[in-house]
mmCIF file of C-alpha atoms in Angstrom:
data_model
loop_
_atom_site.group_PDB
_atom_site.id
_atom_site.type_symbol
_atom_site.label_atom_id
_atom_site.label_comp_id
_atom_site.label_asym_id
_atom_site.label_seq_id
_atom_site.Cartn_x
_atom_site.Cartn_y
_atom_site.Cartn_z
ATOM 1 C CA SER A 1336 -0.031 0.006 -0.024
ATOM 2 C CA ASP A 1337 3.006 2.307 -0.065
ATOM 3 C CA SER A 1338 3.471 4.792 -2.806
ATOM 4 C CA VAL A 1339 6.493 5.887 -4.715
ATOM 5 C CA TRP A 1340 7.241 8.577 -7.202
ATOM 6 C CA GLY A 1341 8.284 7.725 -10.735
ATOM 7 C CA SER A 1342 9.169 10.125 -13.709
ATOM 8 C CA ALA A 1343 10.078 9.767 -17.351
ATOM 9 C CA VAL A 1344 10.647 12.232 -20.193
ATOM 10 C CA GLY A 1345 11.962 11.657 -23.700
ATOM 11 C CA GLY A 1346 12.119 13.274 -27.128
ATOM 12 C CA LEU A 1347 11.935 11.690 -30.657
ATOM 13 C CA LEU A 1348 13.479 13.241 -33.779
ATOM 14 C CA THR A 1349 12.336 11.905 -37.140
ATOM 15 C CA TRP A 1350 14.031 13.033 -40.351
ATOM 16 C CA GLU A 1351 13.345 11.759 -43.904
ATOM 17 C CA PRO A 1352 16.641 12.163 -45.810
ATOM 18 C CA PHE A 1353 15.225 11.349 -49.210
ATOM 19 C CA ASP A 1354 11.730 10.595 -50.438
ATOM 20 C CA PHE A 1355 12.070 9.583 -54.123
ATOM 21 C CA GLY A 1356 10.596 12.843 -55.329
ATOM 22 C CA LEU A 1357 7.402 12.679 -53.312
ATOM 23 C CA ARG A 1358 8.041 15.787 -51.334
ATOM 24 C CA GLY A 1359 8.982 17.776 -54.403
ATOM 25 C CA SER A 1360 5.808 16.578 -56.311
ATOM 26 C CA SER A 1361 3.614 17.669 -53.383
ATOM 27 C CA VAL A 1362 5.133 21.099 -53.392
ATOM 28 C CA HIS A 1363 4.789 21.297 -57.187
ATOM 29 C CA GLU A 1364 1.046 20.273 -56.749
ATOM 30 C CA ALA A 1365 0.496 23.074 -54.195
ATOM 31 C CA GLU A 1366 2.216 25.683 -56.329
ATOM 32 C CA ALA A 1367 0.185 24.564 -59.307
ATOM 33 C CA GLY A 1368 -2.988 24.876 -57.133
ATOM 34 C CA VAL A 1369 -1.978 28.479 -56.283
ATOM 35 C CA ARG A 1370 -1.440 29.361 -60.004
ATOM 36 C CA ARG A 1371 -4.810 27.900 -60.939
ATOM 37 C CA ALA A 1372 -6.566 29.881 -58.266
ATOM 38 C CA ARG A 1373 -4.920 33.135 -59.408
ATOM 39 C CA SER A 1374 -5.830 32.378 -63.014
ATOM 40 C CA ASP A 1375 -9.384 31.717 -62.114
ATOM 41 C CA GLU A 1376 -9.374 35.045 -60.200
ATOM 42 C CA THR A 1377 -8.159 36.848 -63.274
ATOM 43 C CA VAL A 1378 -10.924 35.216 -65.375
ATOM 44 C CA THR A 1379 -13.518 36.250 -62.803
ATOM 45 C CA LYS A 1380 -12.173 39.926 -62.815
ATOM 46 C CA LEU A 1381 -12.372 39.935 -66.583
ATOM 47 C CA GLY A 1382 -15.963 38.765 -66.457
ATOM 48 C CA VAL A 1383 -16.893 41.372 -63.877
ATOM 49 C CA GLN A 1384 -15.262 44.080 -66.005
ATOM 50 C CA ASN A 1385 -17.083 42.923 -69.097
ATOM 51 C CA ALA A 1386 -20.436 42.874 -67.306
ATOM 52 C CA VAL A 1387 -19.907 46.525 -65.995
ATOM 53 C CA ALA A 1388 -18.820 47.780 -69.472
ATOM 54 C CA ILE A 1389 -21.724 46.022 -71.231
ATOM 55 C CA ALA A 1390 -24.182 47.565 -68.671
ATOM 56 C CA PHE A 1391 -22.660 50.974 -69.219
ATOM 57 C CA LEU A 1392 -22.848 50.821 -73.064
ATOM 58 C CA ALA A 1393 -26.453 49.514 -72.742
ATOM 59 C CA ALA A 1394 -27.333 52.717 -70.737
ATOM 60 C CA VAL A 1395 -25.575 54.867 -73.333
ATOM 61 C CA GLY A 1396 -27.482 53.113 -76.192
ATOM 62 C CA ALA A 1397 -30.785 53.507 -74.253
ATOM 63 C CA GLN A 1398 -30.035 57.275 -73.924
ATOM 64 C CA GLN A 1399 -29.534 57.459 -77.723
ATOM 65 C CA ALA A 1400 -32.773 55.681 -78.365
ATOM 66 C CA LEU A 1401 -34.663 58.057 -76.068
ATOM 67 C CA THR A 1402 -33.081 61.132 -77.696
ATOM 68 C CA ALA A 1403 -34.142 59.828 -81.151
ATOM 69 C CA ALA A 1404 -37.643 59.082 -79.901
ATOM 70 C CA ASP A 1405 -38.010 62.547 -78.264
ATOM 71 C CA ALA A 1406 -36.937 64.245 -81.506
ATOM 72 C CA ASP A 1407 -39.481 62.084 -83.510
ATOM 73 C CA VAL A 1408 -42.281 63.187 -81.061
ATOM 74 C CA GLN A 1409 -41.441 66.903 -81.457
ATOM 75 C CA ARG A 1410 -41.499 66.655 -85.283
ATOM 76 C CA ARG A 1411 -44.844 64.845 -85.218
ATOM 77 C CA GLU A 1412 -46.398 67.365 -82.782
ATOM 78 C CA VAL A 1413 -45.557 70.111 -85.169
ATOM 79 C CA LEU A 1414 -46.988 68.115 -88.064
ATOM 80 C CA ALA A 1415 -50.143 67.328 -86.097
ATOM 81 C CA ARG A 1416 -50.664 71.003 -85.215
ATOM 82 C CA ALA A 1417 -50.181 72.021 -88.857
ATOM 83 C CA ALA A 1418 -52.635 69.355 -90.003
ATOM 84 C CA ARG A 1419 -55.234 70.419 -87.455
ATOM 85 C CA VAL A 1420 -55.068 74.010 -88.706
ATOM 86 C CA LEU A 1421 -55.456 72.993 -92.349
ATOM 87 C CA VAL A 1422 -58.345 70.777 -91.483
ATOM 88 C CA GLU A 1423 -60.099 73.418 -89.465
ATOM 89 C CA ASN A 1424 -59.691 75.831 -92.368
ATOM 90 C CA GLU A 1425 -61.076 73.142 -94.673
ATOM 91 C CA LEU A 1426 -57.894 73.132 -96.697
ATOM 92 C CA ARG A 1427 -57.297 69.492 -96.036
ATOM 93 C CA PRO A 1428 -59.570 66.443 -95.405
ATOM 94 C CA GLY A 1429 -60.180 65.396 -91.895
ATOM 95 C CA ALA A 1430 -58.446 62.026 -92.571
ATOM 96 C CA GLU A 1431 -55.116 63.792 -92.602
ATOM 97 C CA ALA A 1432 -55.483 65.182 -89.170
ATOM 98 C CA SER A 1433 -56.461 61.751 -87.854
ATOM 99 C CA ARG A 1434 -53.460 60.178 -89.579
ATOM 100 C CA ALA A 1435 -51.157 62.869 -87.930
ATOM 101 C CA GLU A 1436 -52.743 62.199 -84.545
ATOM 102 C CA ALA A 1437 -52.176 58.470 -84.952
ATOM 103 C CA GLU A 1438 -48.490 58.902 -85.958
ATOM 104 C CA LEU A 1439 -48.078 61.244 -83.032
ATOM 105 C CA ALA A 1440 -49.537 58.734 -80.603
ATOM 106 C CA ALA A 1441 -47.439 55.965 -81.995
ATOM 107 C CA ALA A 1442 -44.260 58.132 -81.509
ATOM 108 C CA ARG A 1443 -45.231 58.900 -77.917
ATOM 109 C CA THR A 1444 -45.620 55.206 -77.296
ATOM 110 C CA ARG A 1445 -42.132 54.581 -78.656
ATOM 111 C CA ALA A 1446 -40.829 57.419 -76.438
ATOM 112 C CA ILE A 1447 -42.388 55.876 -73.422
ATOM 113 C CA GLN A 1448 -40.884 52.468 -74.216
ATOM 114 C CA ALA A 1449 -37.501 54.144 -74.795
ATOM 115 C CA ARG A 1450 -37.718 55.922 -71.436
ATOM 116 C CA GLN A 1451 -38.541 52.660 -69.810
ATOM 117 C CA GLY A 1452 -35.626 50.985 -71.427
ATOM 118 C CA LEU A 1453 -33.388 53.776 -70.123
ATOM 119 C CA VAL A 1454 -34.570 53.352 -66.570
ATOM 120 C CA ILE A 1455 -34.011 49.573 -66.747
ATOM 121 C CA ALA A 1456 -30.478 50.100 -68.246
ATOM 122 C CA ARG A 1457 -29.526 52.499 -65.458
ATOM 123 C CA ASN A 1458 -30.863 50.143 -62.839
ATOM 124 C CA THR A 1459 -28.811 47.326 -64.332
ATOM 125 C CA PHE A 1460 -25.736 49.526 -64.470
ATOM 126 C CA SER A 1461 -26.115 50.527 -60.853
ATOM 127 C CA GLN A 1462 -26.516 46.802 -59.956
ATOM 128 C CA MET A 1463 -23.299 45.938 -61.672
ATOM 129 C CA LEU A 1464 -21.552 48.872 -59.809
ATOM 130 C CA GLY A 1465 -22.892 47.465 -56.516
ATOM 131 C CA ILE A 1466 -25.074 50.558 -55.781
ATOM 132 C CA PRO A 1467 -28.459 48.939 -55.117
ATOM 133 C CA GLY A 1468 -30.329 52.077 -53.962
ATOM 134 C CA GLY A 1469 -28.510 54.798 -55.901
ATOM 135 C CA VAL A 1470 -29.443 56.489 -58.991
ATOM 136 C CA VAL A 1471 -26.702 56.239 -61.646
ATOM 137 C CA ASP A 1472 -26.558 58.542 -64.625
ATOM 138 C CA VAL A 1473 -24.100 58.265 -67.554
ATOM 139 C CA ASN A 1474 -22.597 61.128 -69.552
ATOM 140 C CA ALA A 1475 -21.277 59.820 -72.820
ATOM 141 C CA SER A 1476 -21.362 63.002 -74.833
ATOM 142 C CA ARG A 1477 -17.580 62.929 -75.520
ATOM 143 C CA LEU A 1478 -17.687 59.201 -76.025
ATOM 144 C CA LEU A 1479 -19.938 59.567 -79.056
ATOM 145 C CA ASP A 1480 -18.353 62.706 -80.591
ATOM 146 C CA ALA A 1481 -16.315 60.746 -83.021
ATOM 147 C CA ILE A 1482 -15.417 57.253 -83.947
ATOM 148 C CA PRO A 1483 -12.446 56.154 -81.733
ATOM 149 C CA ALA A 1484 -9.150 55.669 -83.316
ATOM 150 C CA ASP A 1485 -8.012 52.053 -83.438
ATOM 151 C CA ARG A 1486 -4.767 51.989 -81.479
ATOM 152 C CA ALA A 1487 -5.238 48.509 -79.845
ATOM 153 C CA ALA A 1488 -2.319 46.165 -80.146
ATOM 154 C CA CYS A 1489 -3.106 42.438 -80.787
ATOM 155 C CA THR A 1490 -2.738 40.212 -77.845
ATOM 156 C CA LEU A 1491 -1.474 36.666 -78.267
ATOM 157 C CA ALA A 1492 -4.124 33.986 -77.616
ATOM 158 C CA ALA A 1493 -1.902 32.222 -75.179
ATOM 159 C CA GLU A 1494 -1.978 35.248 -72.892
ATOM 160 C CA HIS A 1495 -5.777 35.112 -72.629
ATOM 161 C CA PRO A 1496 -6.836 34.518 -68.874
ATOM 162 C CA LEU A 1497 -9.119 31.769 -70.017
ATOM 163 C CA LEU A 1498 -6.243 29.816 -71.666
ATOM 164 C CA GLN A 1499 -3.926 30.496 -68.750
ATOM 165 C CA SER A 1500 -6.559 29.148 -66.348
ATOM 166 C CA SER A 1501 -7.046 25.997 -68.599
ATOM 167 C CA GLN A 1502 -3.257 25.547 -68.870
ATOM 168 C CA ALA A 1503 -2.967 25.847 -65.123
ATOM 169 C CA ALA A 1504 -5.667 23.226 -64.700
ATOM 170 C CA VAL A 1505 -3.634 20.825 -66.942
ATOM 171 C CA VAL A 1506 -0.502 21.426 -64.829
ATOM 172 C CA LEU A 1507 -2.406 20.919 -61.637
ATOM 173 C CA ALA A 1508 -3.733 17.588 -62.951
ATOM 174 C CA ARG A 1509 -0.377 16.426 -63.998
ATOM 175 C CA ALA A 1510 1.026 17.374 -60.598
ATOM 176 C CA ARG A 1511 -1.635 15.409 -58.854
ATOM 177 C CA GLU A 1512 -0.936 12.459 -61.102
ATOM 178 C CA ALA A 1513 2.828 12.677 -60.281
ATOM 179 C CA VAL A 1514 2.056 12.703 -56.523
ATOM 180 C CA LEU A 1515 -0.053 9.561 -56.873
ATOM 181 C CA ALA A 1516 2.691 7.896 -58.873
ATOM 182 C CA LYS A 1517 5.131 8.289 -56.008
ATOM 183 C CA THR A 1518 2.812 7.425 -53.049
ATOM 184 C CA ASP A 1519 3.629 3.696 -53.246
ATOM 185 C CA TYR A 1520 7.364 4.322 -53.017
ATOM 186 C CA PRO A 1521 9.101 3.238 -49.655
ATOM 187 C CA ARG A 1522 9.392 5.858 -47.004
ATOM 188 C CA ILE A 1523 12.816 5.870 -45.205
ATOM 189 C CA TYR A 1524 13.151 7.787 -41.845
ATOM 190 C CA LEU A 1525 16.234 8.285 -39.719
ATOM 191 C CA GLN A 1526 15.037 8.459 -36.107
ATOM 192 C CA SER A 1527 16.866 9.334 -32.845
ATOM 193 C CA SER A 1528 15.589 9.497 -29.287
ATOM 194 C CA VAL A 1529 16.823 10.863 -26.037
ATOM 195 C CA PHE A 1530 15.012 9.968 -22.789
ATOM 196 C CA GLY A 1531 15.514 9.879 -19.041
ATOM 197 C CA ARG A 1532 13.813 8.358 -16.121
ATOM 198 C CA GLY A 1533 13.624 8.504 -12.266
ATOM 199 C CA SER A 1534 12.141 6.165 -9.627
ATOM 200 C CA GLY A 1535 11.831 6.268 -5.859
ATOM 201 C CA GLY A 1536 11.763 2.433 -5.841
ATOM 202 C CA ASN A 1537 15.049 0.412 -5.621
ATOM 203 C CA PRO A 1538 15.692 -2.938 -7.207
ATOM 204 C CA ASP A 1539 15.772 -4.566 -3.786
ATOM 205 C CA GLY A 1540 12.154 -3.601 -3.191
ATOM 206 C CA ASN A 1541 12.888 -0.674 -0.828
ATOM 207 C CA PHE A 1542 11.287 2.683 -1.305
ATOM 208 C CA ASP A 1543 13.297 5.876 -0.791
ATOM 209 C CA GLY A 1544 10.143 7.773 0.154
ATOM 210 C CA GLY A 1545 9.617 11.527 0.143
ATOM 211 C CA ALA A 1546 10.133 13.386 -3.281
ATOM 212 C CA ASN A 1547 12.662 10.808 -4.399
ATOM 213 C CA GLY A 1548 11.896 9.608 -7.928
ATOM 214 C CA LEU A 1549 10.793 13.047 -9.287
ATOM 215 C CA GLY A 1550 14.193 13.650 -10.636
ATOM 216 C CA LEU A 1551 15.766 11.960 -13.642
ATOM 217 C CA ASP A 1552 18.307 9.464 -12.323
ATOM 218 C CA HIS A 1553 19.230 7.699 -15.562
ATOM 219 C CA ALA A 1554 19.386 8.902 -19.186
ATOM 220 C CA ASN A 1555 19.916 7.054 -22.504
ATOM 221 C CA TRP A 1556 19.575 7.546 -26.216
ATOM 222 C CA ALA A 1557 18.764 5.489 -29.214
ATOM 223 C CA ALA A 1558 19.034 5.824 -33.033
ATOM 224 C CA GLY A 1559 17.655 3.819 -35.863
ATOM 225 C CA VAL A 1560 16.163 3.590 -39.337
ATOM 226 C CA GLN A 1561 12.601 3.034 -40.080
ATOM 227 C CA VAL A 1562 11.457 1.852 -43.491
ATOM 228 C CA VAL A 1563 7.656 2.137 -44.335
ATOM 229 C CA PHE A 1564 5.962 0.470 -47.299
ATOM 230 C CA PRO A 1565 2.798 2.328 -47.906
ATOM 231 C CA ASN A 1566 -0.151 0.826 -49.815
ATOM 232 C CA VAL A 1567 1.003 -2.700 -49.540
ATOM 233 C CA PHE A 1568 -2.603 -3.954 -48.996
ATOM 234 C CA ASP A 1569 -4.220 -1.054 -50.898
ATOM 235 C CA PHE A 1570 -2.765 -1.481 -54.314
ATOM 236 C CA SER A 1571 -6.032 -1.892 -56.187
ATOM 237 C CA SER A 1572 -7.396 1.418 -54.682
ATOM 238 C CA LEU A 1573 -4.214 3.334 -55.504
ATOM 239 C CA HIS A 1574 -4.236 1.927 -59.103
ATOM 240 C CA ALA A 1575 -7.889 3.268 -59.381
ATOM 241 C CA ARG A 1576 -6.945 6.687 -58.152
ATOM 242 C CA GLN A 1577 -4.031 6.864 -60.523
ATOM 243 C CA ALA A 1578 -6.284 5.823 -63.482
ATOM 244 C CA ALA A 1579 -8.718 8.565 -62.497
ATOM 245 C CA ALA A 1580 -5.967 11.116 -62.213
ATOM 246 C CA SER A 1581 -4.717 10.232 -65.622
ATOM 247 C CA ALA A 1582 -8.225 10.492 -67.055
ATOM 248 C CA LEU A 1583 -8.570 13.947 -65.442
ATOM 249 C CA THR A 1584 -5.319 15.074 -67.032
ATOM 250 C CA ARG A 1585 -6.573 13.995 -70.406
ATOM 251 C CA ALA A 1586 -9.853 15.782 -69.870
ATOM 252 C CA GLU A 1587 -8.120 19.033 -68.793
ATOM 253 C CA GLY A 1588 -5.951 18.789 -71.909
ATOM 254 C CA ALA A 1589 -9.083 18.471 -74.078
ATOM 255 C CA ARG A 1590 -10.644 21.436 -72.322
ATOM 256 C CA TYR A 1591 -7.593 23.424 -73.008
ATOM 257 C CA ASP A 1592 -7.722 22.594 -76.769
ATOM 258 C CA GLU A 1593 -11.344 23.588 -76.691
ATOM 259 C CA SER A 1594 -10.523 26.871 -74.998
ATOM 260 C CA VAL A 1595 -7.912 27.610 -77.720
ATOM 261 C CA LEU A 1596 -10.517 27.090 -80.379
ATOM 262 C CA THR A 1597 -13.025 29.286 -78.500
ATOM 263 C CA VAL A 1598 -10.621 32.153 -77.865
ATOM 264 C CA THR A 1599 -9.359 32.098 -81.453
ATOM 265 C CA ALA A 1600 -12.911 32.067 -82.870
ATOM 266 C CA GLN A 1601 -13.948 34.833 -80.566
ATOM 267 C CA GLN A 1602 -10.961 36.984 -81.583
ATOM 268 C CA ARG A 1603 -11.826 36.499 -85.285
ATOM 269 C CA ALA A 1604 -15.443 37.315 -84.705
ATOM 270 C CA ALA A 1605 -14.506 40.357 -82.637
ATOM 271 C CA GLU A 1606 -12.370 41.661 -85.461
ATOM 272 C CA ALA A 1607 -15.186 41.244 -87.985
ATOM 273 C CA MET A 1608 -17.526 43.067 -85.526
ATOM 274 C CA VAL A 1609 -15.156 45.990 -85.218
ATOM 275 C CA ASP A 1610 -14.742 46.330 -89.026
ATOM 276 C CA ALA A 1611 -18.565 46.053 -89.649
ATOM 277 C CA ALA A 1612 -19.364 48.564 -86.799
ATOM 278 C CA ARG A 1613 -16.782 51.124 -88.114
ATOM 279 C CA ALA A 1614 -18.295 50.788 -91.560
ATOM 280 C CA ILE A 1615 -21.771 51.166 -90.372
ATOM 281 C CA ALA A 1616 -20.828 54.131 -88.292
ATOM 282 C CA GLN A 1617 -19.292 55.836 -91.281
ATOM 283 C CA ASN A 1618 -22.436 55.069 -93.361
ATOM 284 C CA THR A 1619 -25.169 56.206 -91.028
ATOM 285 C CA PRO A 1620 -24.369 59.909 -91.229
ATOM 286 C CA ILE A 1621 -24.943 59.740 -94.978
ATOM 287 C CA GLN A 1622 -28.240 57.955 -94.242
ATOM 288 C CA LEU A 1623 -29.213 60.559 -91.708
ATOM 289 C CA ALA A 1624 -28.488 63.472 -93.972
ATOM 290 C CA ALA A 1625 -30.473 61.972 -96.831
ATOM 291 C CA ALA A 1626 -33.364 61.228 -94.460
ATOM 292 C CA GLN A 1627 -33.237 64.825 -93.132
ATOM 293 C CA GLU A 1628 -33.349 66.126 -96.618
ATOM 294 C CA SER A 1629 -36.205 63.823 -97.598
ATOM 295 C CA GLU A 1630 -38.273 64.859 -94.500
ATOM 296 C CA SER A 1631 -37.649 68.660 -95.209
ATOM 297 C CA GLN A 1632 -38.706 68.240 -98.831
ATOM 298 C CA ALA A 1633 -41.825 66.254 -97.897
ATOM 299 C CA ARG A 1634 -42.842 68.976 -95.429
ATOM 300 C CA ALA A 1635 -42.314 71.644 -97.974
ATOM 301 C CA ARG A 1636 -44.409 69.771 -100.519
ATOM 302 C CA TYR A 1637 -47.086 69.211 -97.874
ATOM 303 C CA ASP A 1638 -47.145 72.882 -96.837
ATOM 304 C CA ALA A 1639 -47.450 73.867 -100.531
ATOM 305 C CA GLY A 1640 -50.306 71.494 -101.011
ATOM 306 C CA LEU A 1641 -48.341 69.208 -103.326
ATOM 307 C CA ALA A 1642 -48.172 66.148 -101.139
ATOM 308 C CA GLY A 1643 -50.357 64.299 -98.709
ATOM 309 C CA ILE A 1644 -49.837 63.447 -94.972
ATOM 310 C CA VAL A 1645 -48.837 59.944 -95.938
ATOM 311 C CA GLU A 1646 -45.756 61.114 -97.741
ATOM 312 C CA VAL A 1647 -44.741 63.257 -94.780
ATOM 313 C CA ALA A 1648 -45.361 60.374 -92.277
ATOM 314 C CA GLU A 1649 -43.259 58.061 -94.288
ATOM 315 C CA ALA A 1650 -40.397 60.656 -94.465
ATOM 316 C CA GLN A 1651 -40.502 61.208 -90.749
ATOM 317 C CA ASN A 1652 -40.577 57.519 -90.162
ATOM 318 C CA LEU A 1653 -37.468 57.189 -92.304
ATOM 319 C CA LEU A 1654 -35.863 60.078 -90.413
ATOM 320 C CA ALA A 1655 -36.592 58.630 -86.963
ATOM 321 C CA GLY A 1656 -35.011 55.301 -88.055
ATOM 322 C CA ALA A 1657 -31.956 57.110 -89.322
ATOM 323 C CA GLU A 1658 -31.524 59.173 -86.187
ATOM 324 C CA TYR A 1659 -31.747 56.015 -84.024
ATOM 325 C CA GLN A 1660 -29.362 54.042 -86.201
ATOM 326 C CA ASN A 1661 -26.856 56.978 -86.346
ATOM 327 C CA GLY A 1662 -26.915 57.296 -82.511
ATOM 328 C CA VAL A 1663 -26.645 53.608 -81.854
ATOM 329 C CA ALA A 1664 -24.033 52.969 -84.452
ATOM 330 C CA ARG A 1665 -21.372 54.770 -82.513
ATOM 331 C CA VAL A 1666 -22.390 52.860 -79.458
ATOM 332 C CA ASP A 1667 -21.989 49.655 -81.430
ATOM 333 C CA VAL A 1668 -18.426 50.723 -82.322
ATOM 334 C CA TRP A 1669 -17.626 50.757 -78.686
ATOM 335 C CA ARG A 1670 -19.462 47.502 -78.117
ATOM 336 C CA SER A 1671 -17.278 45.860 -80.809
ATOM 337 C CA LEU A 1672 -14.187 47.302 -79.323
ATOM 338 C CA LEU A 1673 -15.201 45.970 -75.912
ATOM 339 C CA ALA A 1674 -15.893 42.481 -77.508
ATOM 340 C CA ARG A 1675 -12.434 42.523 -79.095
ATOM 341 C CA ALA A 1676 -10.791 43.470 -75.801
ATOM 342 C CA ILE A 1677 -12.604 40.671 -73.995
ATOM 343 C CA ALA A 1678 -11.649 38.218 -76.692
ATOM 344 C CA GLN A 1679 -8.027 39.227 -76.238
ATOM 345 C CA GLY A 1680 -8.358 38.955 -72.468
ATOM 346 C CA ASN A 1681 -7.065 42.431 -71.787
ATOM 347 C CA LEU A 1682 -9.149 45.488 -71.181
ATOM 348 C CA ALA A 1683 -6.234 47.957 -71.013
ATOM 349 C CA PRO A 1684 -6.394 48.821 -74.833
ATOM 350 C CA PHE A 1685 -10.207 49.462 -74.414
ATOM 351 C CA VAL A 1686 -9.763 51.606 -71.384
ATOM 352 C CA GLU A 1687 -6.918 53.476 -73.226
ATOM 353 C CA LEU A 1688 -9.385 54.360 -75.976
ATOM 354 C CA LEU A 1689 -11.737 55.883 -73.287
ATOM 355 C CA ARG A 1690 -9.137 58.520 -72.425
ATOM 356 C CA PRO A 1691 -9.228 62.023 -73.903
ATOM 357 C CA SER A 1692 -6.254 61.108 -76.202
ATOM 358 C CA GLY A 1693 -7.928 57.911 -77.370
ATOM 359 C CA VAL A 1694 -10.569 59.766 -79.449
ATOM 360 C CA LYS A 1695 -9.504 61.726 -82.508
#
């Protein structure tokens, strides 16, 4: 029933002098994961920038549509007043006043729809900017003064963030496959141990009593080599994981090839969009001038009693369409330039065009 104090303390040091490449493969896998995450971050940023720019240009286009619709309403109000005066003076049949009122009502409907589209576009733009309760207005007067000069340099397809992300995914898959290929290699450890002990009991059965045994009376050390053979009884499971990793590497490689085709096609389509948008923007002023001249001549013929209200209405319809197309054409140039920048994966050339020196 007597008690005795005993103590023991020790330390074990394990060192793996070589690992047949497993540690390096694990480090490479981790680094590949970091590169993949950063590439995905770049792709996400590009998508957010694209969404904001699209929302901004949509608001600008809605403004141009509303401007054209308001101008059309003003012209038709003038025509409707003139038609009413002529009908009241029995110089024109009453059907012409009715036709003018109908055209005016249709123009007002289009203006209401254009105003609704502008409100929706502004709300979408504020949502993209992260301003849920704020009122966002856009001022694109300088943006539409002239067709922007094309100073954008071509970016190599390999530098596109989407391709870099796909390439990083391929590297990561290969790194994981390399780690699995080395997991069944033996693990060799050098181990050393230092330990000490103390006891208040003696070999003859006597107890020292008191606090004896709390101190370390004897010390020793040990050294050895440990060899571990992992996956000895899990070979089939490891083989299945290696097969899955190999299939994933091939799949990521196929996705990379698909991304190359996608980016290349987008760049070619964007270049075609830029060329077409510039050509249209250069042609719409000619169309607008001709429509203005046609509307002016039709009004003059109507005032002189040489033409009917139908001819004036058709001329005003043509002018309204030309004004809308002329205003939207310049916005479409910016849309095409944005599409090209997104296809190249770099918005810096597009932002540079937005600077004062970017428009000539």
